[in-house]
Each structure stands twice: as C-alpha cells, then as structure tokens.
mmCIF file of C-alpha atoms in Angstrom:
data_model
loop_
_atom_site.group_PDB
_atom_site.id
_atom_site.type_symbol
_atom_site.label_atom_id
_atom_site.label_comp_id
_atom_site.label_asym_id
_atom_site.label_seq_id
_atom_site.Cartn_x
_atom_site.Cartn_y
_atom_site.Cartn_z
ATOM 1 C CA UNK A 1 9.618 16.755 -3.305
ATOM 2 C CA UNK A 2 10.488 13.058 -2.092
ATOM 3 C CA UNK A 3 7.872 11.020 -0.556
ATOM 4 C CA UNK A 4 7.080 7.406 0.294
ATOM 5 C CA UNK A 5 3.535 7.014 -0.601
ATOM 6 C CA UNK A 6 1.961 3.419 1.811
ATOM 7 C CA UNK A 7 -1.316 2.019 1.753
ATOM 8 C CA UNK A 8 -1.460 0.665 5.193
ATOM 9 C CA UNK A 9 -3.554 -2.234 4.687
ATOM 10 C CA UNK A 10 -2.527 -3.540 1.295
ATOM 11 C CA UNK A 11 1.294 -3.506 2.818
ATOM 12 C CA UNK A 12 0.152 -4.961 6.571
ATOM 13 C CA UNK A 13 -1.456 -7.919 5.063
ATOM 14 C CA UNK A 14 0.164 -8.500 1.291
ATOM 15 C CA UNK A 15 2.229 -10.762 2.878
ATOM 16 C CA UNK A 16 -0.807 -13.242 2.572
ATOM 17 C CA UNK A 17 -0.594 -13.874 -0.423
ATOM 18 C CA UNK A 18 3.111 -13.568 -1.212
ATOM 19 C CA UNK A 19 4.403 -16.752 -2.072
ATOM 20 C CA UNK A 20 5.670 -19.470 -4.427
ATOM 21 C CA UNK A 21 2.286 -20.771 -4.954
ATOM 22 C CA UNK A 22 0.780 -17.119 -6.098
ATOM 23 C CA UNK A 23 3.023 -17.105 -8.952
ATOM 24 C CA UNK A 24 2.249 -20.442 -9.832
ATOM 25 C CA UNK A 25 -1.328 -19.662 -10.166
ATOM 26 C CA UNK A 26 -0.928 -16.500 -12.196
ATOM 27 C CA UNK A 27 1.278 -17.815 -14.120
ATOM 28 C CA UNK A 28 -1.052 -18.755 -17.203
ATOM 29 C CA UNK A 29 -1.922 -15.297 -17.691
ATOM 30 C CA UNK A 30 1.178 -13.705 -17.987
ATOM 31 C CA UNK A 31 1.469 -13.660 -21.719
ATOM 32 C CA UNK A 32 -2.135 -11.191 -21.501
ATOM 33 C CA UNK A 33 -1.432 -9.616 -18.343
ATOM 34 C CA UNK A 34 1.581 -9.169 -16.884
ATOM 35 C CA UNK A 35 0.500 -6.822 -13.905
ATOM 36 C CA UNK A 36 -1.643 -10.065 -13.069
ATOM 37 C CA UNK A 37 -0.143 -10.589 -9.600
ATOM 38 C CA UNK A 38 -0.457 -6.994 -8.574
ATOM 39 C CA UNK A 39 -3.922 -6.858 -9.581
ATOM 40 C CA UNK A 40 -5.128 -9.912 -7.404
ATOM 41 C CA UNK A 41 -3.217 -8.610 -4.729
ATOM 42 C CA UNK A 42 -4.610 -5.152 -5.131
ATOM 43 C CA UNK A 43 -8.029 -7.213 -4.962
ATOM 44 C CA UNK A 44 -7.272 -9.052 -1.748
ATOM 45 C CA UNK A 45 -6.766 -5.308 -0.400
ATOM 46 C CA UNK A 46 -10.560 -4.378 -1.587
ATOM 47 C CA UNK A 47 -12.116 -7.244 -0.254
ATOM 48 C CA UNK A 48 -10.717 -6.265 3.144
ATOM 49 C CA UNK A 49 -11.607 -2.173 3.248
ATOM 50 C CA UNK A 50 -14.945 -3.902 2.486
ATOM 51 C CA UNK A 51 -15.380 -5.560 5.493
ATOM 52 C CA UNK A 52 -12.635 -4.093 7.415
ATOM 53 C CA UNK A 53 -14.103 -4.200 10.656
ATOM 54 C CA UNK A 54 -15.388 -7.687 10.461
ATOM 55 C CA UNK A 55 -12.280 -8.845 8.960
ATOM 56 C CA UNK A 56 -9.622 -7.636 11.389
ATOM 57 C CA UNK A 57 -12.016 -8.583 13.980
ATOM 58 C CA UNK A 58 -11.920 -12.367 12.667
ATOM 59 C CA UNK A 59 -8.011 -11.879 12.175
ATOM 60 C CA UNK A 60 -7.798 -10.830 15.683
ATOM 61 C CA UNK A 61 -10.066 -13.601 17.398
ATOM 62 C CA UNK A 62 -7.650 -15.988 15.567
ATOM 63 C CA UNK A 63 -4.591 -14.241 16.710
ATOM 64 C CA UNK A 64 -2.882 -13.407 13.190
ATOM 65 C CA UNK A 65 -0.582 -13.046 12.550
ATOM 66 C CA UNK A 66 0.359 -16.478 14.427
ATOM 67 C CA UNK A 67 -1.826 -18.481 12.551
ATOM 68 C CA UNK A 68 -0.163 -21.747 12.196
ATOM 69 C CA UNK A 69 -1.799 -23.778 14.993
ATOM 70 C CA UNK A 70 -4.810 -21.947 13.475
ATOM 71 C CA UNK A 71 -4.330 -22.583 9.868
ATOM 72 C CA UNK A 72 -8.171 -23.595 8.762
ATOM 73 C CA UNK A 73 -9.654 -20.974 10.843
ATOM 74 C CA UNK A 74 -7.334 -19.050 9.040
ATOM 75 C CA UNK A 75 -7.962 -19.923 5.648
ATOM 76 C CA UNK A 76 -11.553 -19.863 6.434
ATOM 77 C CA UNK A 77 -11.369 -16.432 7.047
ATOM 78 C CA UNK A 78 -9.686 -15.543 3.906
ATOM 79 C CA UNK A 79 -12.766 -17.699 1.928
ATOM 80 C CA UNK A 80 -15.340 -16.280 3.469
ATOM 81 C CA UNK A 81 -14.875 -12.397 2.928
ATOM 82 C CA UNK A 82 -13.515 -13.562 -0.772
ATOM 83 C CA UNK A 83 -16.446 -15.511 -1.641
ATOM 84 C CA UNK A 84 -18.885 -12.507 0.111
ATOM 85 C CA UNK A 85 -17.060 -9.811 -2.099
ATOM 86 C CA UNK A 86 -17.848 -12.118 -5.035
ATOM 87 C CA UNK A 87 -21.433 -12.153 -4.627
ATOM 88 C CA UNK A 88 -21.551 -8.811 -4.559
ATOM 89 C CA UNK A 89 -19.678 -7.851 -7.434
ATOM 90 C CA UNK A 90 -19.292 -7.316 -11.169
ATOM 91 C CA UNK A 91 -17.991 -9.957 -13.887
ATOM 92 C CA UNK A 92 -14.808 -7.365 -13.974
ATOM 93 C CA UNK A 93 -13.288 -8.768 -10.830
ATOM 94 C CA UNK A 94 -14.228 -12.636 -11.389
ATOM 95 C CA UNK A 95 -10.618 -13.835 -12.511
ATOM 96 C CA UNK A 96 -9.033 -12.208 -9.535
ATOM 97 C CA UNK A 97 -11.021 -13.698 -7.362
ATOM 98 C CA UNK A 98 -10.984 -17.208 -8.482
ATOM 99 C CA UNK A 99 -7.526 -16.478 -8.052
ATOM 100 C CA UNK A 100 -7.827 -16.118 -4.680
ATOM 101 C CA UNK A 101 -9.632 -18.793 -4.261
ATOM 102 C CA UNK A 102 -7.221 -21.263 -5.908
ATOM 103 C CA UNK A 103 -4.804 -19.637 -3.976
ATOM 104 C CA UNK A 104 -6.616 -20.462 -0.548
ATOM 105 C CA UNK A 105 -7.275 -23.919 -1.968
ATOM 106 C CA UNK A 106 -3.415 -24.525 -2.259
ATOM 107 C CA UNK A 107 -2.569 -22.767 1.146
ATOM 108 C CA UNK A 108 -5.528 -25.483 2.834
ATOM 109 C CA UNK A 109 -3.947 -28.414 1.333
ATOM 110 C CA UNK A 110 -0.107 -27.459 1.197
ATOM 111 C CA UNK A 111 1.563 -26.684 4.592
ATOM 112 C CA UNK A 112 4.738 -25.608 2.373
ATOM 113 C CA UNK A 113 2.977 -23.173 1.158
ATOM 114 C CA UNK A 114 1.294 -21.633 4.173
ATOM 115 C CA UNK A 115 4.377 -21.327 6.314
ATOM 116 C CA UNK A 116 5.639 -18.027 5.726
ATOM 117 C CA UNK A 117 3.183 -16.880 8.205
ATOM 118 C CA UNK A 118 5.770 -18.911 10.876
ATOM 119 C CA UNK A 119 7.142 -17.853 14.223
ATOM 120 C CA UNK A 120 5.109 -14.341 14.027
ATOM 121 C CA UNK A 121 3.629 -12.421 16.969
ATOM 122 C CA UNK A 122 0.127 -12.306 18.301
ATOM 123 C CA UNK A 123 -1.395 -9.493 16.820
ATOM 124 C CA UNK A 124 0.885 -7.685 15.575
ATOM 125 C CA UNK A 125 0.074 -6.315 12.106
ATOM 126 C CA UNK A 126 3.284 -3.474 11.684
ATOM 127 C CA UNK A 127 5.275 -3.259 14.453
ATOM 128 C CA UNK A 128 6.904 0.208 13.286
ATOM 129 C CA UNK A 129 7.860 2.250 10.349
ATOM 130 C CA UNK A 130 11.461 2.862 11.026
ATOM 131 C CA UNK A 131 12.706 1.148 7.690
ATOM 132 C CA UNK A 132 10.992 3.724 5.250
ATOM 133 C CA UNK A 133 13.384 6.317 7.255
ATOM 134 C CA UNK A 134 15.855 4.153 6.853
ATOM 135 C CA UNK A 135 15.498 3.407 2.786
ATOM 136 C CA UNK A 136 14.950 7.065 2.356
ATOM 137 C CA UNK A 137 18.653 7.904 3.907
ATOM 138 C CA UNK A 138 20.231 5.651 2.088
ATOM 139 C CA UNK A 139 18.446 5.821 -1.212
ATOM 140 C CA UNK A 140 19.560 9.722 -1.117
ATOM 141 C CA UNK A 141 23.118 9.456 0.477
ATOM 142 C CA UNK A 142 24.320 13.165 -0.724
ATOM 143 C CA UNK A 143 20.707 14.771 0.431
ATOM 144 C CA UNK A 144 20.481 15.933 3.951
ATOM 145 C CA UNK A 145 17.355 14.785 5.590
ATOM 146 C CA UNK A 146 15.549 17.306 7.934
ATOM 147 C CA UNK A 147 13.729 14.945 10.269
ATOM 148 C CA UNK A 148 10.605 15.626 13.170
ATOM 149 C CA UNK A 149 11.403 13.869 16.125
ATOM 150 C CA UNK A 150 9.889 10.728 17.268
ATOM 151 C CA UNK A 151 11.480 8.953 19.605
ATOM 152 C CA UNK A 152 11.145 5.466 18.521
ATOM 153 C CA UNK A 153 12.405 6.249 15.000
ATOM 154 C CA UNK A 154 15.651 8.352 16.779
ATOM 155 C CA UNK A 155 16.372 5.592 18.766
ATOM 156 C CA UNK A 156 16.503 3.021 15.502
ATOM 157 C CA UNK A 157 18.297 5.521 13.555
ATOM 158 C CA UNK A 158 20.964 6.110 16.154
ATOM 159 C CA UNK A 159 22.363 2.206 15.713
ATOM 160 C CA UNK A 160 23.557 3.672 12.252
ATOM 161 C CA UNK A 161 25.444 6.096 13.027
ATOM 162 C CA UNK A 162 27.938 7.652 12.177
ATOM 163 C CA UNK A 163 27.739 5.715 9.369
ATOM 164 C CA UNK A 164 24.870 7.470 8.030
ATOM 165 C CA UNK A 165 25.508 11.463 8.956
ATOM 166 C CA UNK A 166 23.319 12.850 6.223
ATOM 167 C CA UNK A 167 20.171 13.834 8.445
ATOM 168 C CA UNK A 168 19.254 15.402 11.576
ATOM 169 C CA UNK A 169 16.087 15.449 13.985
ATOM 170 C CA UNK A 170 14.198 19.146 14.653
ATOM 171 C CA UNK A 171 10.944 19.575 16.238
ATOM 172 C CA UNK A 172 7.969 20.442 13.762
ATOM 173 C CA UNK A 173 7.296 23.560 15.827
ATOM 174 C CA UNK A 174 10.667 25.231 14.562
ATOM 175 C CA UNK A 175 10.880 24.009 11.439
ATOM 176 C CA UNK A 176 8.242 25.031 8.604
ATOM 177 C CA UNK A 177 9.684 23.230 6.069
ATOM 178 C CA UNK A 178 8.390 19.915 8.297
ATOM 179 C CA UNK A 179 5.430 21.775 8.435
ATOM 180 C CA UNK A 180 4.832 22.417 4.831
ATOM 181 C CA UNK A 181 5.439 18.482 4.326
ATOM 182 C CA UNK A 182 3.119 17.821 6.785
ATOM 183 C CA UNK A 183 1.021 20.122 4.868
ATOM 184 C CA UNK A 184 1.963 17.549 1.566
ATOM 185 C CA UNK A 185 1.182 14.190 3.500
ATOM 186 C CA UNK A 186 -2.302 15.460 4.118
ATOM 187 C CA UNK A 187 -3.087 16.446 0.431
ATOM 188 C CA UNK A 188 -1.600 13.415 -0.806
ATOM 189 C CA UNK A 189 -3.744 11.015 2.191
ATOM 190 C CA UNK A 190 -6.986 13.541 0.811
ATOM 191 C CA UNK A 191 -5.993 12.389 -2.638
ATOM 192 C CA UNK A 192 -5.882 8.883 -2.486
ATOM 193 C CA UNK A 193 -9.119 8.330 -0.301
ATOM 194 C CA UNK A 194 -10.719 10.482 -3.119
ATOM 195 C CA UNK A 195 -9.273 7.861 -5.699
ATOM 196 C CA UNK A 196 -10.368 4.735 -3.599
ATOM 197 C CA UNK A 197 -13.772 5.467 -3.515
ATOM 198 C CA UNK A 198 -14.564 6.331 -7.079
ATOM 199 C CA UNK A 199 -14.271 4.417 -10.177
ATOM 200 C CA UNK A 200 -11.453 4.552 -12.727
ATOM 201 C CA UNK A 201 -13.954 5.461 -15.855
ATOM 202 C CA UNK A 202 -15.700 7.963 -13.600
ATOM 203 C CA UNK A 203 -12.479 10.322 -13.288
ATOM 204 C CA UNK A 204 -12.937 12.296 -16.326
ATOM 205 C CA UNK A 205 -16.387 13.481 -15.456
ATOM 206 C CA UNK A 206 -15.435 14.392 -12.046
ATOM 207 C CA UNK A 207 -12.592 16.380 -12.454
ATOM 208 C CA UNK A 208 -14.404 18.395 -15.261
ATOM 209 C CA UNK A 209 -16.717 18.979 -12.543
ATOM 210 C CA UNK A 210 -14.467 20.515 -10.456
ATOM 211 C CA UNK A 211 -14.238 24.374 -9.783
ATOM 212 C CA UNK A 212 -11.348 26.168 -11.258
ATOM 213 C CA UNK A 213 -9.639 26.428 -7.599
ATOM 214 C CA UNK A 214 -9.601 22.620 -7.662
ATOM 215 C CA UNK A 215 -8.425 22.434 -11.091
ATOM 216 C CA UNK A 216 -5.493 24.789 -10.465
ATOM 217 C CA UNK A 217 -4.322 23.168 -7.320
ATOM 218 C CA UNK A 218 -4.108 19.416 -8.638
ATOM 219 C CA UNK A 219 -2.367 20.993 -11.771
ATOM 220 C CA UNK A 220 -0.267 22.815 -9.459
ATOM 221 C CA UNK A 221 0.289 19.457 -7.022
ATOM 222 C CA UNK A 222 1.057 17.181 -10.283
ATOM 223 C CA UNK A 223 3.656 19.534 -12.071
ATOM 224 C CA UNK A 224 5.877 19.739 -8.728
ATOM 225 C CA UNK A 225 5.222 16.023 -8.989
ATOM 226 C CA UNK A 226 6.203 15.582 -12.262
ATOM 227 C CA UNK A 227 9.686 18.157 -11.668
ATOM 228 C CA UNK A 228 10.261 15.596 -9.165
ATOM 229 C CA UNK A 229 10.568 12.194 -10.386
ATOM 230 C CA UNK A 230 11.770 13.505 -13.719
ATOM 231 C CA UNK A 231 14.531 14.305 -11.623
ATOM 232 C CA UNK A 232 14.737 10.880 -9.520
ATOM 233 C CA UNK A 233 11.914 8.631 -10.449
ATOM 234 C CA UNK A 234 13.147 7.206 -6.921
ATOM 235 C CA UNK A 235 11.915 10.713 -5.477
ATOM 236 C CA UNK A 236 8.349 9.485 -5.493
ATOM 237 C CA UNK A 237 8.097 5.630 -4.460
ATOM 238 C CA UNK A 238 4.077 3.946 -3.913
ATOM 239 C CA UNK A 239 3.597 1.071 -1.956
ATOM 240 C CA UNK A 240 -0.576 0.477 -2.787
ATOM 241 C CA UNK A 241 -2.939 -1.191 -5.012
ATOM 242 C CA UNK A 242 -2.118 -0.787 -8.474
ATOM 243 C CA UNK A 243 -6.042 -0.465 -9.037
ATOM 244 C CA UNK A 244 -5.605 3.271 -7.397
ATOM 245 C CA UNK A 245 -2.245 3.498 -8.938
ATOM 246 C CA UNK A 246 -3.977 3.811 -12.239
ATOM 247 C CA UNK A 247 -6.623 5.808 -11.481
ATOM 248 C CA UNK A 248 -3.726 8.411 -9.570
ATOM 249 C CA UNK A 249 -2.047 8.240 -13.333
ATOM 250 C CA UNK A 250 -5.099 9.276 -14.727
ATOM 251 C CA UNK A 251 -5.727 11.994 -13.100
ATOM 252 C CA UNK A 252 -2.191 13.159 -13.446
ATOM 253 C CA UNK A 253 -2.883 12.865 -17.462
ATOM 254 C CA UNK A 254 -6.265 15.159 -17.228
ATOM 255 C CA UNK A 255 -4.143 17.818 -15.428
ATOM 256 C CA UNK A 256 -1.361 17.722 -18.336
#
C-alpha cells in the first residue's frame, strides 16, 4: 500500500510558525533535542484542536490568512489561546510553549519576520489538494496510478500531460480496488483520532485491553504496513504532529 497520511490542521496553519525566527529560537536546544522544532509545532497544532472553534472563529473575524494590515490582532490571537492552553496544562509542555511565546514576541516586534503571511487570500485556509496527486505520480514514475474522479483534481492533472501518462481516472463505483482504499483511508482516519485523544504512556494498557478481533486486525493493518515501506519507505509519507507520530510507532511496536 502507498498512502499520504495529512493532518489537516497542523498542515493548514504550520505555516505560522515557519520561519527564520523559529529556528533561531530553538536553536539552543538542539544539542538535547533535535526534534525540538517539530515538537513546538506539533504543540501549536494542540493548542488549536483545543479551542478549535473559538480559534478559527477569531482567525476568521480577522480575515487570515491576510493578516498583515491586521498583524496585532493577529498575534493577539496566537497569545491568547497559547497562554489559555498553558494554564491548563502540565509542566511537560512548558518549554514548548514559552517557545511560542518568544516566537509571538519576535513576530510583534519584527515585521521581517511576520511577512510570510504576505499577499494571501481572505479566508482561505487550503485552497485544494491537487499537489499530493501530483507528488504521488511523480514520486512513483514506473507505478500506474488508478485514480477516482474528481473533477477539480482531473482538470489540474490534465496541464501535465502527456508528460506524466502513468495514471488514469475510473469512477469508485467500478473499481473495488478504489473501494478497498477507501476502505484503508477510513481505518487509517479511525486510527489516528484514536491516537490524538489518548496519551502516549497510556497505549500499552489499552491495547492489552483490546479483544482479540482488535488485536488481530491492527497486527494485520501494521504488517501490510511494514511490507510496504520496507519496500519504499516513500510508500508511506505523514504530514502530522510528531506527538501522534510517536504514539502511531508505538503501537506499531506492541503489534510486533
């Protein structure tokens, strides 16, 4: 199997903290951690499922993601959920979050820094997915691609051909092998909204808990993983926090 595995919100609004200035901050702590900058933005991501409603409510009134003329109101934002989520959590999280906070800090004062959030359009969080088709074509140039149709992503794929040939568009309907994926995309969503909401140490004891049905079918699910990107570590590619990375790793070590 091949799959593209996207946390919506950690890749709509990572772009936040991306910048010059992030690595600046983090980079102290590199010699003891040098996941550092995934992990605070993997903590930006939990502070807004937190408060997701509020906070793309805020985002919205404010009309991110053109925020320039609307910087403070902006940043103000991004304080106030951080500093909320800090009150209400463990010691665990603290260096992340002062992070954060250092990170606004420098954004506030330093228009350098802020302006990669330039020339962008009123509320527009992802304007499509067409360039995970896209990297998946090209990534696997002598695989054919079996494709259900959607217009939009037809359309964009169409201004590459014939110079990419290797895939074709079918309807779901005749077609179980789109099914079956389909099938594969909702075990894998299941999955990861299981590991969101639970904590990393707590895994064990769950998964013990778990009927032998269960059992069987995540061994089952993690050796066709495992088949796969010993193949083509490529075949399996995660774009999410790196907190629910782990916790998906440990898992996939229980069912060994």
């Amino acid at each position: 199997m091949h799959l593209y595995v996207l946390d919506v919100v950690y890749w709509s609004l990572v772009d936040i903290l991306e910048s010059e200035a992030l690595i600046r901050v983090c980079k102290p702590f590199f010699y003891v951690d040098d996941l550092i900058i995934d992990e605070v933005k993997s903590v930006f991501t939990e502070i807004v499922k937190s408060y997701k409603n509020e906070f793309f409510e805020d985002l919205f009134n404010i009309g991110y993601p053109d925020v320039i003329s609307k910087k403070e109101d902006f940043i103000e934002v991004l304080f106030k959920y951080t500093k909320r989520f800090k009150s209400k959590n463990d010691s665990n999280r603290i260096i992340f979050l002062n992070i954060l906070e250092l990170l606004f800090s420098i954004f506030k004062k330093d228009d350098e820094a802020f302006c990669f959030l330039d020339n962008e359009p009123k509320h527009e969080l992802i304007n499509n997915f067409n360039s995970f088709y896209l990297f998946r074509i090209e990534d696997f140039k002598h695989s054919y691609h079996i494709l259900d149709e959607e217009r939009q992503v037809m359309d964009y794929l169409a201004t590459y051909s014939p110079k990419l040939n290797n895939f074709k568009f079918i309807t779901s309907n005749d077609c179980q092998l789109i099914q079956l994926s389909d099938v594969m995309i909702g075990f894998f969503r299941s999955l990861f909204l299981f590991l969101e909401n639970i904590e990393r140490e707590k895994i064990s004891d769950i998964f013990d808990s778990f009927d032998n049905v269960q059992r069987a079918t995540l061994k089952k699910f993690f050796q066709i993983y495992e088949e796969s990107v010993n193949t083509d570590e490529k075949m399996v590619v995660f774009t999410l926090s790196i907190f629910d990375f782990y916790k998906f790793n440990t898992l996939r070590e229980l069912c060994k």
